[in-house]
Amino acid sequence: MIEVEHLSVSYKAGRKTNIALHDVSLTVPKGTVCAVIGPSGCGKSTLLKVVAGLIFQYEGRAQIDGEPINPRTMKIGFMPQNYGLLPWKNVADNIRLGCRIKHALTADTDREMTALCARLGIQGLEHRYPQELSGGQRQRVGLARAFLLHPDILLMDEPFSALDAITREEMQAVFLDLWQASGITTMLVTHYVEEALYLGQQIVRMSAQPGSVAEILDNPLSGSSEKRSSPEFFAMGQQLRAKIKAMGVQA
Amino acid sequence: MNKGEIVLRSYILGAGFLLVTWWGIALLMELPIVPAPDKVFMKLSHVFLPVIAIHGAYSLWRIAAGLALAILVGYPLGVVMGYFQRTDRYLAPLVYLTYPIPKIALLPILMLLAGLGELSKVIMIFLIIVFQVVIAVRDGIRTIPEETYYPLYSLGASFMQVFRDIILPASLPKFITAVRVAMATAVSVLFFTETFGTQYGMGYFIMDAWLRVNYLEMYAGIVVLSLIGLLLFGVIDLIEHYACRWQHR
């Protein structure tokens, strides 16, 4: 479970103090996916960084399973926008990185990795380097790393944004398949309305200047490709899009 | 034809080109100060083992010792300056103030302080290489985008883990380039220092042959010095090939 209460983050740029997040509160129940959506500059990446333990100067409270966030004692899986693959490590070493840092490499790890690679369709690429892969393949390697670690929580920053539309839909389905098997508490940031509706059981809509939560809604349409082609899905998408657009005009 | 064969062939071509040029100049000038290569290589085959080898060994050891010392001091310093930006603020002025001092101008002082023997020569080479290593490693680490660290930070990685998985591999290419660039300077400076206070080393051998007006031996010495350079560059290239494999894909 991720709990964020009255979270405010500001940073100094020269003499000015910019407020990135103002009084943000939200809860992601255990075993659910929360999609954070909003216009650019609404602080959604900052929010993710606080939960990932990358920003530790903030006001308010941020907790994972009732404990203050601490990357050393917790297993936080963080997937940045560029997937965070290290160019000097081959695919296998990149996938194992999380487990290695956490000293969780066992005899089973390699077996599990092989199975995971097969499921993600990247078997046979283990000895390649990230720059030899396509965008979709890198995304799959990033997912393999995240899921091999069995993290307490999984955080993804615009995970599918860099992909073309067809690959993106394919990868969303791949993610959902893995997620449904593991049930890891997940928070993902996106600017695609369809992505939020398809993946998030809970959708947090944020507004900009200063970044704050505008609306939290439960989404009954997540998690299946049948619902994705339903009229309700389309209608809700239009509604959400209109709201985000309206905010952009106000700002 | 594999990669190794291509490299070998281009080296043979390069050496051949230099030899032909040398030969042409020797034939044109017909002076004893520019002997033809065949005579020089004949001489080399006679004097290499009994005379030159020991000088070459001395020169190689001085370069290796100076280089090892420079890496031992320069690499950690570069890492500290590149990763901890606050230390850089205090250390950078020190480096920038001392870097432009022509190290060769310090040779008389060094020889007074460290003696005429091995130590002053090794320190000289160390001084030439260390600055380039420090700057290259620092700048190499500075160019690592902040996001590269994020996955490790959010995993709670220790500094040693960050060093092993990010800092070391990311700074390696620039570090190796710096050593390569500094190596050429080091060899020329070594030559100079070996003309003082020693009876061993390629510098001594070449100058001695010159003073004895033994041009064939002098040229033989120059050829050996060039081969030592080739050996050093070859070793560096080989290390880069294996250590930075990911860059060549």
PDB file of N, CA and C in Angstrom, chain A residues 86-157:
ATOM      1  N   LEU A  86      21.245  -0.046 -18.432  1.00  0.00           N
ATOM      2  CA  LEU A  86      22.616   0.449 -18.475  1.00  0.00           C
ATOM      3  C   LEU A  86      23.272  -0.025 -19.770  1.00  0.00           C
ATOM      4  N   PRO A  87      23.780   0.918 -20.577  1.00  0.00           N
ATOM      5  CA  PRO A  87      24.288   0.559 -21.907  1.00  0.00           C
ATOM      6  C   PRO A  87      25.489  -0.378 -21.876  1.00  0.00           C
ATOM      7  N   TRP A  88      26.212  -0.427 -20.726  1.00  0.00           N
ATOM      8  CA  TRP A  88      27.407  -1.280 -20.664  1.00  0.00           C
ATOM      9  C   TRP A  88      27.097  -2.669 -20.117  1.00  0.00           C
ATOM     10  N   LYS A  89      25.824  -2.957 -19.894  1.00  0.00           N
ATOM     11  CA  LYS A  89      25.478  -4.301 -19.442  1.00  0.00           C
ATOM     12  C   LYS A  89      24.609  -4.972 -20.502  1.00  0.00           C
ATOM     13  N   ASN A  90      24.828  -6.237 -20.710  1.00  0.00           N
ATOM     14  CA  ASN A  90      23.987  -6.925 -21.676  1.00  0.00           C
ATOM     15  C   ASN A  90      22.613  -7.192 -21.053  1.00  0.00           C
ATOM     16  N   VAL A  91      21.717  -7.700 -21.887  1.00  0.00           N
ATOM     17  CA  VAL A  91      20.321  -7.850 -21.464  1.00  0.00           C
ATOM     18  C   VAL A  91      20.203  -8.652 -20.164  1.00  0.00           C
ATOM     19  N   ALA A  92      20.914  -9.794 -20.097  1.00  0.00           N
ATOM     20  CA  ALA A  92      20.798 -10.645 -18.904  1.00  0.00           C
ATOM     21  C   ALA A  92      21.257  -9.904 -17.648  1.00  0.00           C
ATOM     22  N   ASP A  93      22.400  -9.207 -17.746  1.00  0.00           N
ATOM     23  CA  ASP A  93      22.903  -8.478 -16.574  1.00  0.00           C
ATOM     24  C   ASP A  93      21.991  -7.318 -16.201  1.00  0.00           C
ATOM     25  N   ASN A  94      21.385  -6.701 -17.217  1.00  0.00           N
ATOM     26  CA  ASN A  94      20.437  -5.623 -16.936  1.00  0.00           C
ATOM     27  C   ASN A  94      19.213  -6.142 -16.196  1.00  0.00           C
ATOM     28  N   ILE A  95      18.727  -7.294 -16.615  1.00  0.00           N
ATOM     29  CA  ILE A  95      17.542  -7.858 -15.971  1.00  0.00           C
ATOM     30  C   ILE A  95      17.861  -8.266 -14.531  1.00  0.00           C
ATOM     31  N   ARG A  96      19.067  -8.810 -14.343  1.00  0.00           N
ATOM     32  CA  ARG A  96      19.446  -9.283 -13.005  1.00  0.00           C
ATOM     33  C   ARG A  96      19.849  -8.166 -12.058  1.00  0.00           C
ATOM     34  N   LEU A  97      20.031  -6.937 -12.604  1.00  0.00           N
ATOM     35  CA  LEU A  97      20.590  -5.845 -11.797  1.00  0.00           C
ATOM     36  C   LEU A  97      19.848  -5.631 -10.483  1.00  0.00           C
ATOM     37  N   GLY A  98      18.518  -5.566 -10.569  1.00  0.00           N
ATOM     38  CA  GLY A  98      17.734  -5.308  -9.359  1.00  0.00           C
ATOM     39  C   GLY A  98      17.986  -6.347  -8.286  1.00  0.00           C
ATOM     40  N   CYS A  99      17.943  -7.613  -8.677  1.00  0.00           N
ATOM     41  CA  CYS A  99      18.161  -8.697  -7.716  1.00  0.00           C
ATOM     42  C   CYS A  99      19.575  -8.654  -7.166  1.00  0.00           C
ATOM     43  N   ARG A 100      20.552  -8.300  -8.030  1.00  0.00           N
ATOM     44  CA  ARG A 100      21.937  -8.267  -7.560  1.00  0.00           C
ATOM     45  C   ARG A 100      22.137  -7.191  -6.506  1.00  0.00           C
ATOM     46  N   ILE A 101      21.591  -5.998  -6.776  1.00  0.00           N
ATOM     47  CA  ILE A 101      21.756  -4.897  -5.809  1.00  0.00           C
ATOM     48  C   ILE A 101      21.122  -5.296  -4.472  1.00  0.00           C
ATOM     49  N   LYS A 102      20.003  -6.020  -4.560  1.00  0.00           N
ATOM     50  CA  LYS A 102      19.293  -6.413  -3.331  1.00  0.00           C
ATOM     51  C   LYS A 102      19.835  -7.713  -2.746  1.00  0.00           C
ATOM     52  N   HIS A 103      20.931  -8.221  -3.316  1.00  0.00           N
ATOM     53  CA  HIS A 103      21.526  -9.476  -2.862  1.00  0.00           C
ATOM     54  C   HIS A 103      20.485 -10.602  -2.831  1.00  0.00           C
ATOM     55  N   ALA A 104      19.694 -10.661  -3.881  1.00  0.00           N
ATOM     56  CA  ALA A 104      18.640 -11.677  -3.915  1.00  0.00           C
ATOM     57  C   ALA A 104      18.848 -12.642  -5.074  1.00  0.00           C
ATOM     58  N   LEU A 105      20.091 -12.747  -5.533  1.00  0.00           N
ATOM     59  CA  LEU A 105      20.372 -13.675  -6.631  1.00  0.00           C
ATOM     60  C   LEU A 105      20.487 -15.089  -6.074  1.00  0.00           C
ATOM     61  N   THR A 106      19.635 -15.981  -6.581  1.00  0.00           N
ATOM     62  CA  THR A 106      19.736 -17.370  -6.142  1.00  0.00           C
ATOM     63  C   THR A 106      19.779 -18.260  -7.379  1.00  0.00           C
ATOM     64  N   ALA A 107      19.852 -19.538  -7.136  1.00  0.00           N
ATOM     65  CA  ALA A 107      19.873 -20.474  -8.255  1.00  0.00           C
ATOM     66  C   ALA A 107      18.570 -20.375  -9.046  1.00  0.00           C
ATOM     67  N   ASP A 108      17.496 -20.001  -8.339  1.00  0.00           N
ATOM     68  CA  ASP A 108      16.197 -19.917  -9.009  1.00  0.00           C
ATOM     69  C   ASP A 108      16.089 -18.691  -9.919  1.00  0.00           C
ATOM     70  N   THR A 109      16.891 -17.661  -9.595  1.00  0.00           N
ATOM     71  CA  THR A 109      16.760 -16.405 -10.330  1.00  0.00           C
ATOM     72  C   THR A 109      16.932 -16.615 -11.834  1.00  0.00           C
ATOM     73  N   ASP A 110      17.984 -17.363 -12.192  1.00  0.00           N
ATOM     74  CA  ASP A 110      18.248 -17.556 -13.615  1.00  0.00           C
ATOM     75  C   ASP A 110      17.135 -18.349 -14.297  1.00  0.00           C
ATOM     76  N   ARG A 111      16.607 -19.329 -13.552  1.00  0.00           N
ATOM     77  CA  ARG A 111      15.526 -20.128 -14.124  1.00  0.00           C
ATOM     78  C   ARG A 111      14.298 -19.230 -14.348  1.00  0.00           C
ATOM     79  N   GLU A 112      14.038 -18.407 -13.344  1.00  0.00           N
ATOM     80  CA  GLU A 112      12.885 -17.511 -13.441  1.00  0.00           C
ATOM     81  C   GLU A 112      13.087 -16.498 -14.561  1.00  0.00           C
ATOM     82  N   MET A 113      14.318 -16.044 -14.694  1.00  0.00           N
ATOM     83  CA  MET A 113      14.606 -15.070 -15.743  1.00  0.00           C
ATOM     84  C   MET A 113      14.351 -15.678 -17.116  1.00  0.00           C
ATOM     85  N   THR A 114      14.788 -16.912 -17.299  1.00  0.00           N
ATOM     86  CA  THR A 114      14.568 -17.580 -18.577  1.00  0.00           C
ATOM     87  C   THR A 114      13.078 -17.665 -18.885  1.00  0.00           C
ATOM     88  N   ALA A 115      12.293 -18.029 -17.863  1.00  0.00           N
ATOM     89  CA  ALA A 115      10.849 -18.137 -18.063  1.00  0.00           C
ATOM     90  C   ALA A 115      10.235 -16.775 -18.384  1.00  0.00           C
ATOM     91  N   LEU A 116      10.700 -15.763 -17.666  1.00  0.00           N
ATOM     92  CA  LEU A 116      10.188 -14.413 -17.858  1.00  0.00           C
ATOM     93  C   LEU A 116      10.522 -13.900 -19.265  1.00  0.00           C
ATOM     94  N   CYS A 117      11.751 -14.174 -19.699  1.00  0.00           N
ATOM     95  CA  CYS A 117      12.171 -13.746 -21.034  1.00  0.00           C
ATOM     96  C   CYS A 117      11.326 -14.420 -22.097  1.00  0.00           C
ATOM     97  N   ALA A 118      11.037 -15.696 -21.887  1.00  0.00           N
ATOM     98  CA  ALA A 118      10.222 -16.422 -22.848  1.00  0.00           C
ATOM     99  C   ALA A 118       8.819 -15.808 -22.909  1.00  0.00           C
ATOM    100  N   ARG A 119       8.283 -15.495 -21.741  1.00  0.00           N
ATOM    101  CA  ARG A 119       6.948 -14.919 -21.677  1.00  0.00           C
ATOM    102  C   ARG A 119       6.899 -13.548 -22.340  1.00  0.00           C
ATOM    103  N   LEU A 120       8.012 -12.790 -22.218  1.00  0.00           N
ATOM    104  CA  LEU A 120       8.064 -11.455 -22.791  1.00  0.00           C
ATOM    105  C   LEU A 120       8.565 -11.465 -24.242  1.00  0.00           C
ATOM    106  N   GLY A 121       8.920 -12.646 -24.730  1.00  0.00           N
ATOM    107  CA  GLY A 121       9.384 -12.730 -26.117  1.00  0.00           C
ATOM    108  C   GLY A 121      10.742 -12.117 -26.360  1.00  0.00           C
ATOM    109  N   ILE A 122      11.602 -12.145 -25.356  1.00  0.00           N
ATOM    110  CA  ILE A 122      12.967 -11.630 -25.569  1.00  0.00           C
ATOM    111  C   ILE A 122      14.000 -12.720 -25.327  1.00  0.00           C
ATOM    112  N   GLN A 123      13.580 -13.987 -25.406  1.00  0.00           N
ATOM    113  CA  GLN A 123      14.566 -15.048 -25.234  1.00  0.00           C
ATOM    114  C   GLN A 123      15.508 -15.036 -26.432  1.00  0.00           C
ATOM    115  N   GLY A 124      16.766 -15.369 -26.171  1.00  0.00           N
ATOM    116  CA  GLY A 124      17.773 -15.345 -27.240  1.00  0.00           C
ATOM    117  C   GLY A 124      18.457 -14.000 -27.380  1.00  0.00           C
ATOM    118  N   LEU A 125      17.970 -12.994 -26.674  1.00  0.00           N
ATOM    119  CA  LEU A 125      18.593 -11.668 -26.759  1.00  0.00           C
ATOM    120  C   LEU A 125      19.490 -11.398 -25.548  1.00  0.00           C
ATOM    121  N   GLU A 126      19.670 -12.406 -24.680  1.00  0.00           N
ATOM    122  CA  GLU A 126      20.324 -12.182 -23.392  1.00  0.00           C
ATOM    123  C   GLU A 126      21.723 -11.598 -23.508  1.00  0.00           C
ATOM    124  N   HIS A 127      22.413 -11.896 -24.603  1.00  0.00           N
ATOM    125  CA  HIS A 127      23.795 -11.421 -24.696  1.00  0.00           C
ATOM    126  C   HIS A 127      23.928 -10.146 -25.502  1.00  0.00           C
ATOM    127  N   ARG A 128      22.792  -9.587 -25.929  1.00  0.00           N
ATOM    128  CA  ARG A 128      22.861  -8.329 -26.668  1.00  0.00           C
ATOM    129  C   ARG A 128      22.969  -7.155 -25.708  1.00  0.00           C
ATOM    130  N   TYR A 129      23.376  -6.017 -26.241  1.00  0.00           N
ATOM    131  CA  TYR A 129      23.423  -4.797 -25.449  1.00  0.00           C
ATOM    132  C   TYR A 129      22.197  -3.941 -25.781  1.00  0.00           C
ATOM    133  N   PRO A 130      21.756  -3.087 -24.838  1.00  0.00           N
ATOM    134  CA  PRO A 130      20.514  -2.333 -25.034  1.00  0.00           C
ATOM    135  C   PRO A 130      20.465  -1.562 -26.363  1.00  0.00           C
ATOM    136  N   GLN A 131      21.615  -1.005 -26.784  1.00  0.00           N
ATOM    137  CA  GLN A 131      21.590  -0.204 -28.016  1.00  0.00           C
ATOM    138  C   GLN A 131      21.372  -1.053 -29.263  1.00  0.00           C
ATOM    139  N   GLU A 132      21.420  -2.375 -29.092  1.00  0.00           N
ATOM    140  CA  GLU A 132      21.162  -3.252 -30.248  1.00  0.00           C
ATOM    141  C   GLU A 132      19.703  -3.684 -30.313  1.00  0.00           C
ATOM    142  N   LEU A 133      18.886  -3.162 -29.381  1.00  0.00           N
ATOM    143  CA  LEU A 133      17.488  -3.589 -29.310  1.00  0.00           C
ATOM    144  C   LEU A 133      16.560  -2.501 -29.844  1.00  0.00           C
ATOM    145  N   SER A 134      15.359  -2.894 -30.230  1.00  0.00           N
ATOM    146  CA  SER A 134      14.345  -1.917 -30.609  1.00  0.00           C
ATOM    147  C   SER A 134      13.704  -1.351 -29.344  1.00  0.00           C
ATOM    148  N   GLY A 135      12.950  -0.258 -29.520  1.00  0.00           N
ATOM    149  CA  GLY A 135      12.317   0.367 -28.361  1.00  0.00           C
ATOM    150  C   GLY A 135      11.430  -0.599 -27.589  1.00  0.00           C
ATOM    151  N   GLY A 136      10.647  -1.385 -28.319  1.00  0.00           N
ATOM    152  CA  GLY A 136       9.755  -2.339 -27.675  1.00  0.00           C
ATOM    153  C   GLY A 136      10.514  -3.409 -26.918  1.00  0.00           C
ATOM    154  N   GLN A 137      11.640  -3.842 -27.484  1.00  0.00           N
ATOM    155  CA  GLN A 137      12.446  -4.870 -26.810  1.00  0.00           C
ATOM    156  C   GLN A 137      13.059  -4.320 -25.529  1.00  0.00           C
ATOM    157  N   ARG A 138      13.518  -3.060 -25.581  1.00  0.00           N
ATOM    158  CA  ARG A 138      14.082  -2.455 -24.369  1.00  0.00           C
ATOM    159  C   ARG A 138      13.026  -2.365 -23.279  1.00  0.00           C
ATOM    160  N   GLN A 139      11.817  -2.000 -23.675  1.00  0.00           N
ATOM    161  CA  GLN A 139      10.708  -1.911 -22.738  1.00  0.00           C
ATOM    162  C   GLN A 139      10.480  -3.267 -22.066  1.00  0.00           C
ATOM    163  N   ARG A 140      10.550  -4.321 -22.858  1.00  0.00           N
ATOM    164  CA  ARG A 140      10.355  -5.669 -22.316  1.00  0.00           C
ATOM    165  C   ARG A 140      11.463  -6.033 -21.341  1.00  0.00           C
ATOM    166  N   VAL A 141      12.700  -5.628 -21.665  1.00  0.00           N
ATOM    167  CA  VAL A 141      13.809  -5.888 -20.742  1.00  0.00           C
ATOM    168  C   VAL A 141      13.584  -5.143 -19.428  1.00  0.00           C
ATOM    169  N   GLY A 142      13.115  -3.881 -19.544  1.00  0.00           N
ATOM    170  CA  GLY A 142      12.818  -3.106 -18.339  1.00  0.00           C
ATOM    171  C   GLY A 142      11.752  -3.774 -17.488  1.00  0.00           C
ATOM    172  N   LEU A 143      10.718  -4.306 -18.143  1.00  0.00           N
ATOM    173  CA  LEU A 143       9.653  -5.008 -17.419  1.00  0.00           C
ATOM    174  C   LEU A 143      10.188  -6.283 -16.766  1.00  0.00           C
ATOM    175  N   ALA A 144      11.040  -6.988 -17.509  1.00  0.00           N
ATOM    176  CA  ALA A 144      11.616  -8.229 -16.961  1.00  0.00           C
ATOM    177  C   ALA A 144      12.405  -7.915 -15.698  1.00  0.00           C
ATOM    178  N   ARG A 145      13.179  -6.834 -15.716  1.00  0.00           N
ATOM    179  CA  ARG A 145      13.951  -6.461 -14.540  1.00  0.00           C
ATOM    180  C   ARG A 145      13.013  -6.161 -13.364  1.00  0.00           C
ATOM    181  N   ALA A 146      11.976  -5.382 -13.658  1.00  0.00           N
ATOM    182  CA  ALA A 146      11.060  -4.975 -12.588  1.00  0.00           C
ATOM    183  C   ALA A 146      10.365  -6.181 -11.969  1.00  0.00           C
ATOM    184  N   PHE A 147       9.897  -7.111 -12.804  1.00  0.00           N
ATOM    185  CA  PHE A 147       9.119  -8.232 -12.270  1.00  0.00           C
ATOM    186  C   PHE A 147       9.985  -9.334 -11.677  1.00  0.00           C
ATOM    187  N   LEU A 148      11.229  -9.463 -12.158  1.00  0.00           N
ATOM    188  CA  LEU A 148      12.125 -10.468 -11.590  1.00  0.00           C
ATOM    189  C   LEU A 148      12.457 -10.130 -10.130  1.00  0.00           C
ATOM    190  N   LEU A 149      12.465  -8.839  -9.818  1.00  0.00           N
ATOM    191  CA  LEU A 149      12.817  -8.390  -8.473  1.00  0.00           C
ATOM    192  C   LEU A 149      11.737  -8.706  -7.451  1.00  0.00           C
ATOM    193  N   HIS A 150      10.502  -8.938  -7.893  1.00  0.00           N
ATOM    194  CA  HIS A 150       9.351  -9.081  -6.987  1.00  0.00           C
ATOM    195  C   HIS A 150       9.304  -7.915  -6.005  1.00  0.00           C
ATOM    196  N   PRO A 151       9.178  -6.689  -6.512  1.00  0.00           N
ATOM    197  CA  PRO A 151       9.270  -5.541  -5.606  1.00  0.00           C
ATOM    198  C   PRO A 151       8.031  -5.405  -4.728  1.00  0.00           C
ATOM    199  N   ASP A 152       8.203  -4.633  -3.628  1.00  0.00           N
ATOM    200  CA  ASP A 152       7.055  -4.307  -2.779  1.00  0.00           C
ATOM    201  C   ASP A 152       6.087  -3.418  -3.538  1.00  0.00           C
ATOM    202  N   ILE A 153       6.644  -2.458  -4.246  1.00  0.00           N
ATOM    203  CA  ILE A 153       5.808  -1.619  -5.107  1.00  0.00           C
ATOM    204  C   ILE A 153       6.532  -1.418  -6.440  1.00  0.00           C
ATOM    205  N   LEU A 154       5.757  -1.142  -7.461  1.00  0.00           N
ATOM    206  CA  LEU A 154       6.329  -0.901  -8.786  1.00  0.00           C
ATOM    207  C   LEU A 154       5.920   0.491  -9.249  1.00  0.00           C
ATOM    208  N   LEU A 155       6.912   1.281  -9.671  1.00  0.00           N
ATOM    209  CA  LEU A 155       6.652   2.645 -10.117  1.00  0.00           C
ATOM    210  C   LEU A 155       7.119   2.792 -11.562  1.00  0.00           C
ATOM    211  N   MET A 156       6.252   3.330 -12.402  1.00  0.00           N
ATOM    212  CA  MET A 156       6.624   3.467 -13.806  1.00  0.00           C
ATOM    213  C   MET A 156       6.327   4.884 -14.285  1.00  0.00           C
ATOM    214  N   ASP A 157       7.354   5.513 -14.861  1.00  0.00           N
ATOM    215  CA  ASP A 157       7.223   6.885 -15.335  1.00  0.00           C
ATOM    216  C   ASP A 157       7.029   6.859 -16.848  1.00  0.00           C
TER     217      ASP A 157
END
